[in-house]
Short mmCIF file of C-alpha atoms in Angstrom, two decimals:
data_model
loop_
_atom_site.label_atom_id
_atom_site.label_comp_id
_atom_site.label_asym_id
_atom_site.label_seq_id
_atom_site.Cartn_x
_atom_site.Cartn_y
_atom_site.Cartn_z
CA UNK G 58 -141.47 -41.46 86.74
CA UNK G 59 -140.84 -43.28 83.50
CA UNK G 60 -139.82 -40.01 81.81
CA UNK G 61 -137.45 -39.15 84.70
CA UNK G 62 -135.87 -42.61 84.54
CA UNK G 63 -135.38 -42.22 80.80
CA UNK G 64 -133.68 -38.84 81.40
CA UNK G 65 -131.34 -40.33 84.00
CA UNK G 66 -130.47 -43.19 81.70
CA UNK G 67 -129.66 -40.73 78.91
CA UNK G 68 -127.05 -38.94 81.08
CA UNK G 69 -123.66 -40.55 80.70
CA UNK G 70 -120.96 -40.55 83.31
CA UNK G 71 -117.83 -38.40 82.94
CA UNK G 72 -114.44 -40.04 83.38
CA UNK G 73 -110.99 -38.40 83.28
CA UNK G 74 -109.49 -39.01 79.85
CA UNK G 75 -112.80 -38.74 78.04
CA UNK G 76 -113.14 -36.49 75.00
CA UNK G 77 -116.37 -34.51 75.34
CA UNK G 78 -118.32 -31.79 73.60
CA UNK G 79 -119.18 -28.74 75.70
CA UNK G 80 -120.97 -25.41 75.29
CA UNK G 81 -119.45 -22.23 76.74
CA UNK G 82 -121.83 -20.80 79.37
CA UNK G 83 -119.81 -17.91 80.78
CA UNK G 84 -116.37 -16.33 80.37
CA UNK G 85 -115.12 -14.54 83.45
CA UNK G 86 -112.02 -14.03 85.61
CA UNK G 87 -109.65 -15.79 83.25
CA UNK G 88 -111.70 -18.94 82.84
CA UNK G 89 -114.73 -20.30 81.00
CA UNK G 90 -117.55 -22.38 82.46
CA UNK G 91 -118.89 -25.01 80.08
CA UNK G 92 -121.79 -27.47 80.05
CA UNK G 93 -120.65 -30.94 79.07
CA UNK G 94 -123.17 -32.28 76.55
CA UNK G 95 -125.12 -35.36 77.55
CA UNK G 96 -123.92 -35.40 81.17
CA UNK G 97 -125.78 -32.71 83.06
CA UNK G 98 -122.54 -31.54 84.64
CA UNK G 99 -120.33 -28.54 84.08
CA UNK G 100 -116.63 -28.12 83.45
CA UNK G 101 -114.03 -25.41 83.98
CA UNK G 102 -111.72 -24.37 81.17
CA UNK G 103 -108.83 -22.15 82.33
CA UNK G 104 -106.62 -19.92 80.16
CA UNK G 105 -103.68 -22.24 80.89
CA UNK G 106 -105.64 -25.15 79.38
CA UNK G 107 -106.53 -23.10 76.36
CA UNK G 108 -103.11 -21.89 75.19
CA UNK G 109 -99.41 -21.75 76.04
CA UNK G 110 -99.50 -17.98 75.64
CA UNK G 111 -99.69 -16.68 79.22
CA UNK G 112 -100.30 -13.11 78.02
CA UNK G 113 -103.33 -14.01 75.91
CA UNK G 114 -106.82 -12.67 76.72
CA UNK G 115 -109.29 -15.53 77.21
CA UNK G 116 -112.07 -13.39 75.74
CA UNK G 117 -110.23 -13.45 72.43
CA UNK G 118 -110.09 -17.25 72.44
CA UNK G 119 -113.61 -18.39 73.43
CA UNK G 120 -117.11 -16.90 73.24
CA UNK G 121 -120.36 -17.62 75.10
CA UNK G 122 -122.46 -20.09 73.16
CA UNK G 123 -119.47 -21.58 71.35
CA UNK G 124 -119.19 -25.37 71.21
CA UNK G 125 -115.79 -26.90 71.95
CA UNK G 126 -114.26 -30.35 71.88
CA UNK G 127 -112.39 -30.86 75.18
CA UNK G 128 -110.41 -33.42 77.16
CA UNK G 129 -111.57 -34.24 80.68
CA UNK G 130 -108.62 -33.98 83.08
CA UNK G 131 -110.04 -34.62 86.56
CA UNK G 132 -113.02 -34.16 88.89
CA UNK G 133 -113.21 -31.08 91.11
CA UNK G 134 -115.43 -30.96 94.23
CA UNK G 135 -116.39 -27.56 95.66
CA UNK G 136 -115.09 -26.71 99.16
CA UNK G 137 -118.29 -25.17 100.53
CA UNK G 138 -120.75 -27.27 98.54
CA UNK G 139 -121.02 -30.75 97.21
CA UNK G 140 -121.06 -29.39 93.65
CA UNK G 141 -119.02 -31.55 91.30
CA UNK G 142 -117.35 -30.05 88.23
CA UNK G 143 -114.63 -31.22 85.92
CA UNK G 144 -111.38 -29.58 84.83
CA UNK G 145 -111.22 -29.74 81.05
CA UNK G 146 -108.55 -28.83 78.50
CA UNK G 147 -108.57 -27.81 74.88
CA UNK G 148 -104.80 -27.48 74.65
CA UNK G 149 -104.08 -31.04 75.78
CA UNK G 150 -106.64 -32.52 73.45
CA UNK G 151 -104.96 -30.74 70.56
CA UNK G 152 -101.62 -32.04 71.81
CA UNK G 153 -102.96 -35.61 71.92
CA UNK G 154 -104.19 -35.26 68.35
CA UNK G 155 -100.83 -33.81 67.37
CA UNK G 156 -99.02 -36.79 68.92
CA UNK G 157 -101.25 -39.12 66.93
CA UNK G 158 -100.34 -37.22 63.78
CA UNK G 159 -96.62 -37.31 64.57
CA UNK G 160 -96.13 -41.00 65.20
CA UNK G 161 -94.13 -42.51 62.34
CA UNK G 162 -93.33 -39.16 60.74
CA UNK G 163 -89.63 -39.01 61.60
CA UNK G 164 -87.72 -37.38 58.75
CA UNK G 165 -90.61 -35.16 57.65
CA UNK G 166 -90.32 -31.38 57.59
CA UNK G 167 -92.97 -29.38 59.48
CA UNK G 168 -93.47 -25.70 60.26
CA UNK G 169 -92.96 -24.75 63.92
CA UNK G 170 -93.09 -21.57 65.99
CA UNK G 171 -90.45 -20.73 68.59
CA UNK G 172 -92.11 -19.99 71.92
CA UNK G 173 -89.02 -19.36 74.04
CA UNK G 174 -85.29 -19.89 74.37
CA UNK G 175 -84.45 -22.51 77.00
CA UNK G 176 -81.26 -23.99 78.36
CA UNK G 177 -79.57 -25.91 75.59
CA UNK G 178 -81.82 -24.88 72.72
CA UNK G 179 -85.29 -23.70 71.67
CA UNK G 180 -88.79 -24.63 72.77
CA UNK G 181 -91.13 -24.76 69.76
CA UNK G 182 -94.82 -25.43 69.17
CA UNK G 183 -96.39 -27.59 66.49
CA UNK G 184 -100.18 -27.89 66.40
CA UNK G 185 -100.40 -27.41 70.16
CA UNK G 186 -97.55 -29.80 70.89
CA UNK G 187 -94.33 -28.64 72.51
CA UNK G 188 -91.12 -29.70 70.84
CA UNK G 189 -87.42 -29.07 71.41
CA UNK G 190 -84.60 -28.08 69.07
CA UNK G 191 -81.13 -28.59 70.64
CA UNK G 192 -78.66 -25.72 70.21
CA UNK G 193 -76.47 -27.89 67.97
CA UNK G 194 -79.43 -28.39 65.61
CA UNK G 195 -80.53 -24.76 65.27
CA UNK G 196 -78.22 -23.67 62.46
CA UNK G 197 -75.30 -24.82 60.32
CA UNK G 198 -73.05 -22.77 62.61
CA UNK G 199 -73.28 -22.90 66.39
CA UNK G 200 -75.69 -20.25 67.67
CA UNK G 201 -74.98 -18.51 70.96
CA UNK G 202 -77.80 -15.94 70.83
CA UNK G 203 -80.88 -18.18 70.77
CA UNK G 204 -83.17 -15.35 71.95
CA UNK G 205 -83.25 -13.88 68.45
CA UNK G 206 -85.32 -16.85 67.24
CA UNK G 207 -88.15 -16.33 69.74
CA UNK G 208 -91.40 -15.61 67.89
CA UNK G 209 -90.08 -16.84 64.55
CA UNK G 210 -91.73 -19.52 62.44
CA UNK G 211 -89.60 -21.81 60.29
CA UNK G 212 -89.36 -25.33 58.88
CA UNK G 213 -87.70 -28.06 60.92
CA UNK G 214 -87.17 -31.78 60.38
CA UNK G 215 -88.67 -34.27 62.85
CA UNK G 216 -85.88 -36.30 64.42
CA UNK G 217 -87.60 -38.21 67.22
CA UNK G 218 -91.19 -38.81 68.40
CA UNK G 219 -91.94 -40.65 71.66
CA UNK G 220 -95.45 -39.95 73.04
CA UNK G 221 -94.87 -42.14 76.13
CA UNK G 222 -91.89 -40.00 77.15
CA UNK G 223 -93.45 -36.79 75.85
CA UNK G 224 -90.35 -36.46 73.67
CA UNK G 225 -90.46 -34.47 70.43
CA UNK G 226 -87.07 -33.50 68.93
CA UNK G 227 -86.58 -31.49 65.75
CA UNK G 228 -83.69 -30.11 63.70
CA UNK G 229 -83.63 -26.83 61.85
CA UNK G 230 -79.96 -27.28 60.87
CA UNK G 231 -80.72 -30.13 58.47
CA UNK G 232 -83.32 -28.04 56.66
CA UNK G 233 -80.89 -25.12 56.42
CA UNK G 234 -78.07 -27.33 55.16
CA UNK G 235 -80.24 -29.05 52.56
CA UNK G 236 -81.47 -25.68 51.28
CA UNK G 237 -77.89 -24.38 51.23
CA UNK G 238 -76.70 -27.44 49.31
CA UNK G 239 -79.39 -26.94 46.68
CA UNK G 240 -78.58 -23.23 46.40
CA UNK G 241 -74.86 -24.01 46.26
CA UNK G 242 -75.32 -26.45 43.40
CA UNK G 243 -77.35 -23.85 41.51
CA UNK G 244 -74.74 -21.12 42.06
CA UNK G 245 -71.81 -23.34 41.06
CA UNK G 246 -73.69 -24.22 37.91
CA UNK G 247 -73.79 -20.54 36.93
CA UNK G 248 -70.34 -19.34 38.09
CA UNK G 249 -67.42 -19.09 35.66
CA UNK G 250 -63.82 -18.06 36.20
CA UNK G 251 -63.18 -14.55 34.96
CA UNK G 252 -66.73 -13.22 35.20
CA UNK G 253 -67.80 -10.34 37.43
CA UNK G 254 -70.68 -11.09 39.81
CA UNK G 255 -72.57 -9.21 42.50
CA UNK G 256 -72.64 -10.37 46.11
CA UNK G 257 -73.13 -9.17 49.66
CA UNK G 258 -70.45 -9.03 52.35
CA UNK G 259 -71.43 -11.80 54.79
CA UNK G 260 -68.60 -11.59 57.32
CA UNK G 261 -65.14 -10.12 57.77
CA UNK G 262 -62.07 -11.89 59.13
CA UNK G 263 -58.43 -10.96 59.70
CA UNK G 264 -57.45 -12.59 56.39
CA UNK G 265 -60.20 -11.21 54.15
CA UNK G 266 -63.94 -10.97 53.57
CA UNK G 267 -66.56 -13.61 52.71
CA UNK G 268 -69.06 -12.61 50.03
CA UNK G 269 -72.48 -14.27 49.82
CA UNK G 270 -73.13 -15.06 46.17
CA UNK G 271 -76.65 -16.33 46.82
CA UNK G 272 -75.95 -19.70 48.42
CA UNK G 273 -72.17 -19.83 48.23
CA UNK G 274 -69.71 -17.77 50.27
CA UNK G 275 -66.66 -16.77 48.24
CA UNK G 276 -63.48 -15.44 49.83
CA UNK G 277 -61.83 -12.16 48.90
CA UNK G 278 -58.36 -12.56 50.39
CA UNK G 279 -56.95 -9.40 51.93
CA UNK G 280 -54.44 -9.18 49.05
CA UNK G 281 -57.41 -8.94 46.64
CA UNK G 282 -59.35 -6.31 48.55
CA UNK G 283 -57.55 -3.22 47.30
CA UNK G 284 -54.72 -2.06 45.08
CA UNK G 285 -53.24 -0.40 48.16
CA UNK G 286 -50.88 -2.44 50.30
CA UNK G 287 -51.52 -3.51 53.89
CA UNK G 288 -55.24 -2.63 53.81
CA UNK G 289 -57.36 -3.79 56.75
CA UNK G 290 -60.43 -5.80 55.63
CA UNK G 291 -62.65 -3.72 57.93
CA UNK G 292 -61.52 -0.50 56.24
CA UNK G 293 -62.18 -1.92 52.76
CA UNK G 294 -65.71 -3.35 53.17
CA UNK G 295 -68.58 -3.50 55.67
CA UNK G 296 -70.93 -6.38 56.53
CA UNK G 297 -74.11 -6.18 54.44
CA UNK G 298 -72.49 -4.07 51.74
CA UNK G 299 -73.24 -5.06 48.14
CA UNK G 300 -70.11 -5.37 46.01
CA UNK G 301 -69.00 -6.46 42.55
CA UNK G 302 -66.25 -9.09 42.52
CA UNK G 303 -64.34 -11.04 39.90
CA UNK G 304 -64.22 -14.84 40.07
CA UNK G 305 -60.58 -15.98 40.25
CA UNK G 306 -60.96 -19.72 40.94
CA UNK G 307 -63.69 -22.30 41.60
CA UNK G 308 -63.36 -25.57 43.54
CA UNK G 309 -66.85 -27.08 43.63
CA UNK G 310 -65.65 -30.27 45.33
CA UNK G 311 -64.31 -28.29 48.29
CA UNK G 312 -67.06 -25.67 48.01
CA UNK G 313 -64.57 -22.83 47.60
CA UNK G 314 -64.68 -19.75 45.42
CA UNK G 315 -61.80 -17.27 45.25
CA UNK G 316 -62.80 -13.70 44.45
CA UNK G 317 -61.17 -10.34 43.82
CA UNK G 318 -62.57 -6.94 44.64
CA UNK G 319 -59.61 -4.93 43.37
CA UNK G 320 -59.85 -6.57 39.94
CA UNK G 321 -63.15 -4.74 39.39
CA UNK G 322 -61.69 -1.36 40.36
CA UNK G 323 -59.34 0.94 38.42
CA UNK G 324 -55.72 0.15 39.29
CA UNK G 325 -53.16 2.74 40.31
CA UNK G 326 -51.16 2.02 37.13
CA UNK G 327 -54.08 2.79 34.82
CA UNK G 328 -53.19 6.00 32.95
CA UNK G 329 -50.01 6.46 34.99
CA UNK G 330 -48.23 7.98 31.95
CA UNK G 331 -50.57 10.98 32.19
CA UNK G 332 -49.75 11.44 35.87
CA UNK G 333 -46.02 10.75 35.89
CA UNK G 334 -43.18 11.23 33.38
CA UNK G 335 -39.39 11.02 33.26
CA UNK G 336 -37.88 14.28 34.50
CA UNK G 337 -40.68 15.10 36.95
CA UNK G 338 -39.63 16.24 40.41
CA UNK G 339 -42.12 15.13 43.05
CA UNK G 340 -42.56 14.60 46.77
CA UNK G 341 -42.84 11.10 48.15
CA UNK G 342 -42.70 9.05 51.34
CA UNK G 343 -40.30 6.19 52.01
CA UNK G 344 -42.44 3.07 52.39
CA UNK G 345 -39.80 0.38 52.86
CA UNK G 346 -36.05 -0.18 52.71
CA UNK G 347 -34.13 -3.08 51.18
CA UNK G 348 -30.45 -3.94 50.71
CA UNK G 349 -30.54 -2.58 47.17
CA UNK G 350 -32.49 0.64 47.69
CA UNK G 351 -35.60 2.38 48.95
CA UNK G 352 -39.20 2.22 47.76
CA UNK G 353 -40.90 5.62 47.75
CA UNK G 354 -44.66 6.12 47.32
CA UNK G 355 -45.07 8.68 44.55
CA UNK G 356 -48.80 8.15 43.86
CA UNK G 357 -51.50 6.25 45.79
CA UNK G 358 -50.67 2.58 45.29
CA UNK G 359 -47.49 3.27 43.26
CA UNK G 360 -44.05 2.87 44.78
CA UNK G 361 -40.94 3.83 42.83
CA UNK G 362 -37.44 2.50 43.48
CA UNK G 363 -34.52 4.70 44.43
CA UNK G 364 -31.63 2.36 43.76
CA UNK G 365 -28.82 2.47 46.31
CA UNK G 366 -26.62 4.09 43.67
CA UNK G 367 -29.18 6.90 43.29
CA UNK G 368 -29.49 7.81 46.96
CA UNK G 369 -26.45 10.06 47.26
CA UNK G 370 -23.26 11.12 45.51
CA UNK G 371 -21.45 9.78 48.53
CA UNK G 372 -20.94 6.04 48.87
CA UNK G 373 -23.88 4.41 50.70
CA UNK G 374 -23.24 0.98 52.20
CA UNK G 375 -26.83 0.45 53.37
CA UNK G 376 -29.97 2.48 52.52
CA UNK G 377 -30.84 2.46 56.23
CA UNK G 378 -27.80 4.66 56.86
CA UNK G 379 -29.23 7.45 54.69
CA UNK G 380 -33.03 7.05 54.83
CA UNK G 381 -35.76 5.89 57.21
CA UNK G 382 -39.28 4.48 56.69
CA UNK G 383 -41.88 7.25 56.78
CA UNK G 384 -39.41 9.95 55.76
CA UNK G 385 -40.61 12.55 53.25
CA UNK G 386 -38.21 12.93 50.32
CA UNK G 387 -37.99 14.84 47.05
CA UNK G 388 -37.17 12.61 44.08
CA UNK G 389 -36.63 12.91 40.36
CA UNK G 390 -38.37 10.47 38.01
CA UNK G 391 -35.82 8.68 35.82
CA UNK G 392 -38.13 6.21 34.07
CA UNK G 393 -41.82 5.17 34.03
CA UNK G 394 -42.59 1.65 32.78
CA UNK G 395 -46.36 1.07 33.08
CA UNK G 396 -46.21 -2.34 31.37
CA UNK G 397 -43.85 -3.72 34.03
CA UNK G 398 -45.34 -1.50 36.76
CA UNK G 399 -41.97 0.01 37.52
CA UNK G 400 -40.82 3.55 38.31
CA UNK G 401 -37.14 4.45 38.70
CA UNK G 402 -36.29 7.40 40.94
CA UNK G 403 -33.26 9.37 42.04
CA UNK G 404 -32.48 11.55 45.02
CA UNK G 405 -28.89 12.39 44.15
CA UNK G 406 -29.98 13.76 40.73
CA UNK G 407 -31.43 16.73 42.62
CA UNK G 408 -28.24 17.32 44.61
CA UNK G 409 -25.12 19.13 43.45
CA UNK G 410 -22.16 16.83 42.94
CA UNK G 411 -19.60 17.63 45.65
CA UNK G 412 -16.15 18.87 44.61
CA UNK G 413 -13.26 16.36 44.99
CA UNK G 414 -11.42 16.59 48.29
CA UNK G 415 -7.98 18.25 48.27
CA UNK G 416 -5.30 15.88 46.98
CA UNK G 417 -7.76 13.38 45.45
CA UNK G 418 -7.34 14.73 41.90
CA UNK G 419 -3.50 14.61 42.03
CA UNK G 420 -3.57 11.15 43.55
CA UNK G 421 -5.68 9.95 40.65
CA UNK G 422 -3.18 11.33 38.14
CA UNK G 423 -0.24 9.62 39.89
CA UNK G 424 -1.94 6.23 39.93
CA UNK G 425 -0.25 3.78 37.50
CA UNK G 426 -2.19 2.54 34.52
CA UNK G 427 -3.77 -0.82 35.37
CA UNK G 428 -3.03 -2.37 31.92
CA UNK G 429 0.70 -1.57 32.03
CA UNK G 430 0.97 -2.90 35.56
CA UNK G 431 -0.49 -6.21 34.55
CA UNK G 432 2.03 -6.51 31.71
CA UNK G 433 4.92 -5.83 34.08
CA UNK G 434 3.70 -8.39 36.57
CA UNK G 435 3.39 -10.92 33.81
CA UNK G 436 6.90 -10.16 32.61
CA UNK G 437 8.40 -10.50 36.11
CA UNK G 438 6.96 -14.00 36.56
CA UNK G 439 7.41 -15.25 32.99
CA UNK G 440 9.21 -18.61 32.80
CA UNK G 441 11.40 -19.89 29.98
CA UNK G 442 9.63 -21.69 27.17
CA UNK G 443 11.44 -24.92 28.06
CA UNK G 444 13.00 -26.28 31.22
CA UNK G 445 16.00 -27.89 29.49
CA UNK G 446 19.45 -26.32 30.09
CA UNK G 447 18.93 -24.76 33.56
CA UNK G 448 18.92 -25.96 37.14
CA UNK G 449 17.43 -24.81 40.41
CA UNK G 450 20.70 -23.04 41.11
CA UNK G 451 20.26 -21.02 37.89
CA UNK G 452 16.87 -19.83 39.07
CA UNK G 453 17.69 -19.10 42.70
CA UNK G 454 21.47 -18.57 42.55
CA UNK G 455 21.27 -15.03 43.89
CA UNK G 456 19.30 -16.05 46.97
CA UNK G 457 21.29 -16.57 50.13
CA UNK G 458 20.22 -19.64 52.02
#
């Protein structure tokens, strides 16, 4: 009897909230039965109280004979018997320990794993504890597709810890921005105006393309994409493409870098003297019309000017009256000036000068000489050197009033 009383006295009671040590007796049907050390009672450990992964196999998580540290949740009495067992949890004990570790750690950076995308952000796990990253704190730019982060592990900064409210808020954006700032400072320290650098096309807009230089996005304006005019950014580059660009300007304070893609590529005027010379007769297409003439594309990226006086032997008041944009024309090269990037062209030089119309030649011969006419007009209106000795009647005496 004394030995039995000693055994009973050695068995401690089990109370919800206790942290106990237990040995795994069996693993079956998605749960494990455990013997709680020093109590003489058993506990039930379900898959749900082992992990947040609903697709996990419990046999991969616990083994018979293994000793576990568990949290007692509540007492369970059998329906058909008076057997008393306890529901225990490994997951919640780990969460409690995680809460204890988190208190006072606001501002620290920890590694988390994204478990699922939820309304308004991401649900993440840190040492068995569930945390939340609001959508506005996921990245430096607002993220619509949060599903792509599921399963990823990354660093996030602890923003708020409140164990009583089960509140654990983190921010990935701050980590991203701090890393970007450090990378940006490093890149700006190496960049120099005029040098050629390698980057990757990050995104394309209607006004150009942004090139990732390894921490800094520089802009290639659409006018710097190609030597050709009116080029669409999407036709010049593709996202992810690696390109060489020339640095045109740097504004570290504003975080801006202006780049040029065409400056690293041969221009249309390079070696133009070997392709084009005065006297050549070539085919071209009218690209645009102005008040003073027409610009005709004679080589890719090179437009020559047909001055209004070189369009036709006939008088042309407006180039639009004789030509239209897109029209194919044959032109003669009058001059090539590579230094000034100018080509002078003529259409009328390839046309036969029309004969004068009947009567035009005789009319020209009958026309009085301009110089003599001016002298006569001057003589007719010449006044005396002095006004003394004549009156108004002397000047206008022959006029009848």
